[in-house]
């Protein structure tokens, strides 16, 4: 009897191992059969929210003249970073609860190289500092004072990023000082979301993914993060694998919304790995949103999450936890804003 029991145990264990080795094989980079082939000569760029349209235009200037995807995504996201009217990215971003504008940004190229900055103050183009971290240091992520020091040493200009508009909102918030880290949920946050594509209020973190004419991919993500957050709070955007991930063999993904939830499931990496296993970009984004929802079924009451993804075939998609999320696409064939489908 005990022999039979150990035999049963052994065969159960072996089949479990066999099953898991099959799964592992599916992830193996050598298993190229499943990987989509890059579409060459057809550059494309996609980015989060309606304001992605203007950012895409900046990226398109680089892409349609044969430029590199990395240069395109940097040029693209610098547009909202420099826009004082955009209160969620770069200059003009809403400050933390101490009145300090702190930026998070990351960038990733076709060789899997990456760089990021977290809690960076007084530098408008956090994305360019992230790129400098990638290209000029042996590191991936620099944070806080160290990131600022590095930026200044590399010629970036120190400037005040707090605009009168964002300062006034912060002062208004101070009256109650209610620490309620919710975002992007209608009637529950510092602003409301109008889900009409084209409405400029509909925006937040910018995440951008591009494929150039050579078929190479890069991505960028930049934000001032959650408004009136604790000083030092870092979201998903500078965390490689969470707010952004690009694998030039498969595709890329980027996230917007409640960064804590995205970090918990390493969301963008998850989306890319699901595409590696054969899901379309939209299916993979949906699966990541479902994972968050599964782990916290009350989630939709408090916050928004949105993912976008682009694969090597130039197919793209997005998906959100709740309605109101949009993404912008620019290619030789189209220039369009799509409303993403959502779980709720
Ligand atoms: C963060 N994910 O800091 C960013 C903010 C954001 O929609 O995307 N808001 O958590």
CSV table of N, CA and C and ligand atoms in Angstrom, one decimal, residues 49 88 104 183-184 191 203-206 221 223-226 229 233-238 255-260 262 304, ligand 1:
chain,number,residue,atom,x,y,z
A,49,UNK,N,-3.8,57.5,-23.6
A,49,UNK,CA,-4.7,58.6,-23.5
A,49,UNK,C,-4.8,59.5,-24.8
A,88,UNK,N,-0.3,66.1,-15.4
A,88,UNK,CA,0.0,64.7,-15.0
A,88,UNK,C,1.4,64.2,-15.4
A,104,UNK,N,8.6,60.5,-12.3
A,104,UNK,CA,9.1,59.1,-12.5
A,104,UNK,C,9.1,58.9,-14.0
A,183,UNK,N,-7.3,57.4,-8.2
A,183,UNK,CA,-7.1,58.2,-9.4
A,183,UNK,C,-7.9,57.7,-10.6
A,184,UNK,N,-8.2,58.7,-11.4
A,184,UNK,CA,-8.9,58.4,-12.6
A,184,UNK,C,-10.3,57.8,-12.5
A,191,UNK,N,-10.1,65.3,-10.5
A,191,UNK,CA,-10.7,65.7,-11.8
A,191,UNK,C,-11.7,64.6,-12.3
A,203,UNK,N,-6.5,62.5,-19.8
A,203,UNK,CA,-5.1,62.1,-19.9
A,203,UNK,C,-4.5,61.8,-18.5
A,204,UNK,N,-3.4,61.2,-18.6
A,204,UNK,CA,-2.7,60.9,-17.3
A,204,UNK,C,-1.2,60.6,-17.7
A,205,UNK,N,-0.6,59.6,-17.0
A,205,UNK,CA,0.7,59.2,-17.4
A,205,UNK,C,0.8,58.9,-18.9
A,206,UNK,N,1.9,59.3,-19.5
A,206,UNK,CA,2.1,58.9,-20.9
A,206,UNK,C,3.0,57.7,-21.0
A,221,UNK,N,7.9,55.8,-20.8
A,221,UNK,CA,6.8,56.1,-19.9
A,221,UNK,C,7.2,57.2,-18.9
A,223,UNK,N,5.8,60.4,-16.0
A,223,UNK,CA,4.6,60.9,-15.2
A,223,UNK,C,5.0,61.7,-14.0
A,224,UNK,N,4.1,62.5,-13.5
A,224,UNK,CA,4.4,63.2,-12.2
A,224,UNK,C,3.7,62.3,-11.2
A,225,UNK,N,3.1,61.2,-11.6
A,225,UNK,CA,2.5,60.3,-10.6
A,225,UNK,C,1.3,60.7,-10.0
A,226,UNK,N,1.0,60.1,-8.9
A,226,UNK,CA,-0.3,60.4,-8.2
A,226,UNK,C,-0.3,61.8,-7.6
A,229,UNK,N,0.5,62.8,-3.5
A,229,UNK,CA,1.1,61.6,-2.9
A,229,UNK,C,2.0,61.9,-1.8
A,233,UNK,N,7.0,58.8,-2.6
A,233,UNK,CA,6.2,57.7,-3.3
A,233,UNK,C,6.6,57.5,-4.7
A,234,UNK,N,6.8,56.3,-5.1
A,234,UNK,CA,7.2,56.0,-6.5
A,234,UNK,C,6.2,55.0,-7.0
A,235,UNK,N,5.7,55.3,-8.2
A,235,UNK,CA,4.7,54.5,-8.9
A,235,UNK,C,5.3,53.4,-9.8
A,236,UNK,N,4.5,52.9,-10.7
A,236,UNK,CA,5.0,51.8,-11.6
A,236,UNK,C,5.8,52.3,-12.7
A,237,UNK,N,5.7,53.6,-13.1
A,237,UNK,CA,6.2,54.1,-14.3
A,237,UNK,C,7.8,53.9,-14.4
A,238,UNK,N,8.5,54.1,-13.4
A,238,UNK,CA,10.0,53.9,-13.5
A,238,UNK,C,10.4,52.5,-13.2
A,255,UNK,N,1.8,50.9,-19.0
A,255,UNK,CA,0.6,51.0,-18.1
A,255,UNK,C,0.4,52.4,-17.7
A,256,UNK,N,-0.9,52.6,-17.4
A,256,UNK,CA,-1.3,53.9,-16.7
A,256,UNK,C,-2.3,53.5,-15.6
A,257,UNK,N,-2.5,54.4,-14.7
A,257,UNK,CA,-3.4,54.1,-13.6
A,257,UNK,C,-2.7,53.9,-12.3
A,258,UNK,N,-3.4,53.2,-11.4
A,258,UNK,CA,-2.9,53.1,-10.0
A,258,UNK,C,-1.6,52.2,-10.0
A,259,UNK,N,-0.5,52.9,-9.9
A,259,UNK,CA,0.8,52.2,-10.0
A,259,UNK,C,1.0,51.1,-9.1
A,260,UNK,N,0.5,51.2,-7.8
A,260,UNK,CA,0.7,50.1,-6.8
A,260,UNK,C,0.2,48.8,-7.3
A,262,UNK,N,-0.3,47.9,-10.5
A,262,UNK,CA,0.5,47.5,-11.6
A,262,UNK,C,1.8,46.8,-11.2
A,304,UNK,N,-8.5,53.4,-11.6
A,304,UNK,CA,-8.4,53.0,-13.0
A,304,UNK,C,-7.1,52.3,-13.3
B,1,LIG,C1,1.6,56.1,-11.0
B,1,LIG,N1,0.8,55.0,-13.0
B,1,LIG,O1,2.4,56.9,-10.6
B,1,LIG,C2,1.2,56.3,-12.5
B,1,LIG,C3,0.2,57.3,-12.6
B,1,LIG,C4,-0.8,57.1,-13.6
B,1,LIG,O2,-2.9,57.3,-14.3
B,1,LIG,O3,-0.7,56.5,-14.6
B,1,LIG,N2,-2.0,57.7,-13.4
B,1,LIG,O4,1.0,55.3,-10.4
